Amino acid sequence: MNPLDIGDVARQSGVPASALRYYEEKGLIASTGRRGLRRQYAPDVLDRLALVALGRAAGFSLDEIAGMLSRDGQVRIDR
């Protein structure tokens, strides 16, 4: 699938671009590169953002959510 630029991800997820950059800084999501000045993301970033939103709705902090999500896209939840 084609990569999505930051504007596409913001529109489709409802998460502002500024929050996407912050989530990337926190290690919650990762860009696949840049096209000009715009960050590019794999389409599965939308699923990952849905998990972040679910974690936030459940009352977890971003640091706690980052601890539950590995860089390879797998979920690591200590049960």
mmCIF file of C-alpha atoms in Angstrom:
data_model
loop_
_atom_site.group_PDB
_atom_site.id
_atom_site.type_symbol
_atom_site.label_atom_id
_atom_site.label_comp_id
_atom_site.label_asym_id
_atom_site.label_seq_id
_atom_site.Cartn_x
_atom_site.Cartn_y
_atom_site.Cartn_z
ATOM 1 C CA MET A 1 0.000 0.000 0.000
ATOM 2 C CA ASN A 2 1.060 3.573 -0.555
ATOM 3 C CA PRO A 3 2.335 5.574 2.401
ATOM 4 C CA LEU A 4 0.105 8.257 3.872
ATOM 5 C CA ASP A 5 1.416 11.738 4.493
ATOM 6 C CA ILE A 6 0.855 13.449 7.813
ATOM 7 C CA GLY A 7 -2.125 15.420 6.485
ATOM 8 C CA ASP A 8 -3.863 12.223 5.315
ATOM 9 C CA VAL A 9 -3.263 10.546 8.672
ATOM 10 C CA ALA A 10 -4.582 13.599 10.529
ATOM 11 C CA ARG A 11 -7.746 13.690 8.385
ATOM 12 C CA GLN A 12 -8.438 9.973 8.581
ATOM 13 C CA SER A 13 -7.672 9.561 12.282
ATOM 14 C CA GLY A 14 -8.978 12.872 13.593
ATOM 15 C CA VAL A 15 -5.658 13.368 15.396
ATOM 16 C CA PRO A 16 -4.079 16.789 14.724
ATOM 17 C CA ALA A 17 -0.712 16.828 12.948
ATOM 18 C CA SER A 18 0.883 18.427 16.011
ATOM 19 C CA ALA A 19 -0.270 15.464 18.122
ATOM 20 C CA LEU A 20 1.062 13.025 15.514
ATOM 21 C CA ARG A 21 4.492 14.656 15.743
ATOM 22 C CA TYR A 22 4.291 14.467 19.554
ATOM 23 C CA TYR A 23 3.231 10.793 19.429
ATOM 24 C CA GLU A 24 6.226 10.106 17.217
ATOM 25 C CA GLU A 25 8.484 11.868 19.716
ATOM 26 C CA LYS A 26 7.028 9.677 22.506
ATOM 27 C CA GLY A 27 7.588 6.496 20.474
ATOM 28 C CA LEU A 28 3.905 5.697 19.979
ATOM 29 C CA ILE A 29 4.104 5.829 16.188
ATOM 30 C CA ALA A 30 6.924 5.972 13.657
ATOM 31 C CA SER A 31 7.144 7.633 10.280
ATOM 32 C CA THR A 32 8.561 5.730 7.336
ATOM 33 C CA GLY A 33 10.360 8.771 5.943
ATOM 34 C CA ARG A 34 9.628 12.093 4.332
ATOM 35 C CA ARG A 35 8.362 13.367 1.035
ATOM 36 C CA GLY A 36 9.715 16.859 0.871
ATOM 37 C CA LEU A 37 9.002 18.280 4.321
ATOM 38 C CA ARG A 38 5.958 16.074 5.005
ATOM 39 C CA ARG A 39 6.279 12.956 7.120
ATOM 40 C CA GLN A 40 5.079 9.696 5.607
ATOM 41 C CA TYR A 41 3.453 6.847 7.525
ATOM 42 C CA ALA A 42 2.557 3.263 6.723
ATOM 43 C CA PRO A 43 -1.213 2.726 6.440
ATOM 44 C CA ASP A 44 -1.201 0.567 9.596
ATOM 45 C CA VAL A 45 -0.464 3.713 11.631
ATOM 46 C CA LEU A 46 -4.239 4.259 11.670
ATOM 47 C CA ASP A 47 -4.706 0.990 13.606
ATOM 48 C CA ARG A 48 -1.978 2.002 16.020
ATOM 49 C CA LEU A 49 -3.611 5.397 16.565
ATOM 50 C CA ALA A 50 -6.897 3.627 17.290
ATOM 51 C CA LEU A 51 -5.103 1.625 20.013
ATOM 52 C CA VAL A 52 -3.638 4.842 21.435
ATOM 53 C CA ALA A 53 -7.119 6.399 21.504
ATOM 54 C CA LEU A 54 -8.509 3.298 23.216
ATOM 55 C CA GLY A 55 -5.747 3.441 25.832
ATOM 56 C CA ARG A 56 -6.383 7.148 26.438
ATOM 57 C CA ALA A 57 -10.129 6.484 26.800
ATOM 58 C CA ALA A 58 -9.299 3.780 29.362
ATOM 59 C CA GLY A 59 -7.323 6.330 31.372
ATOM 60 C CA PHE A 60 -3.753 5.309 30.531
ATOM 61 C CA SER A 61 -1.032 7.922 30.108
ATOM 62 C CA LEU A 62 0.888 8.156 26.858
ATOM 63 C CA ASP A 63 3.962 6.726 28.600
ATOM 64 C CA GLU A 64 1.938 3.728 29.796
ATOM 65 C CA ILE A 65 0.540 3.202 26.307
ATOM 66 C CA ALA A 66 4.025 3.461 24.794
ATOM 67 C CA GLY A 67 5.087 0.695 27.169
ATOM 68 C CA MET A 68 2.303 -1.509 25.814
ATOM 69 C CA LEU A 69 3.152 -0.971 22.135
ATOM 70 C CA SER A 70 6.377 -2.316 20.694
ATOM 71 C CA ARG A 71 8.136 -0.753 17.719
ATOM 72 C CA ASP A 72 7.308 -3.780 15.542
ATOM 73 C CA GLY A 73 3.573 -3.151 15.919
ATOM 74 C CA GLN A 74 2.918 -5.882 18.442
ATOM 75 C CA VAL A 75 0.997 -5.219 21.635
ATOM 76 C CA ARG A 76 2.803 -6.030 24.896
ATOM 77 C CA ILE A 77 0.363 -5.936 27.780
ATOM 78 C CA ASP A 78 1.414 -7.187 31.202
ATOM 79 C CA ARG A 79 -1.568 -9.122 32.380
#
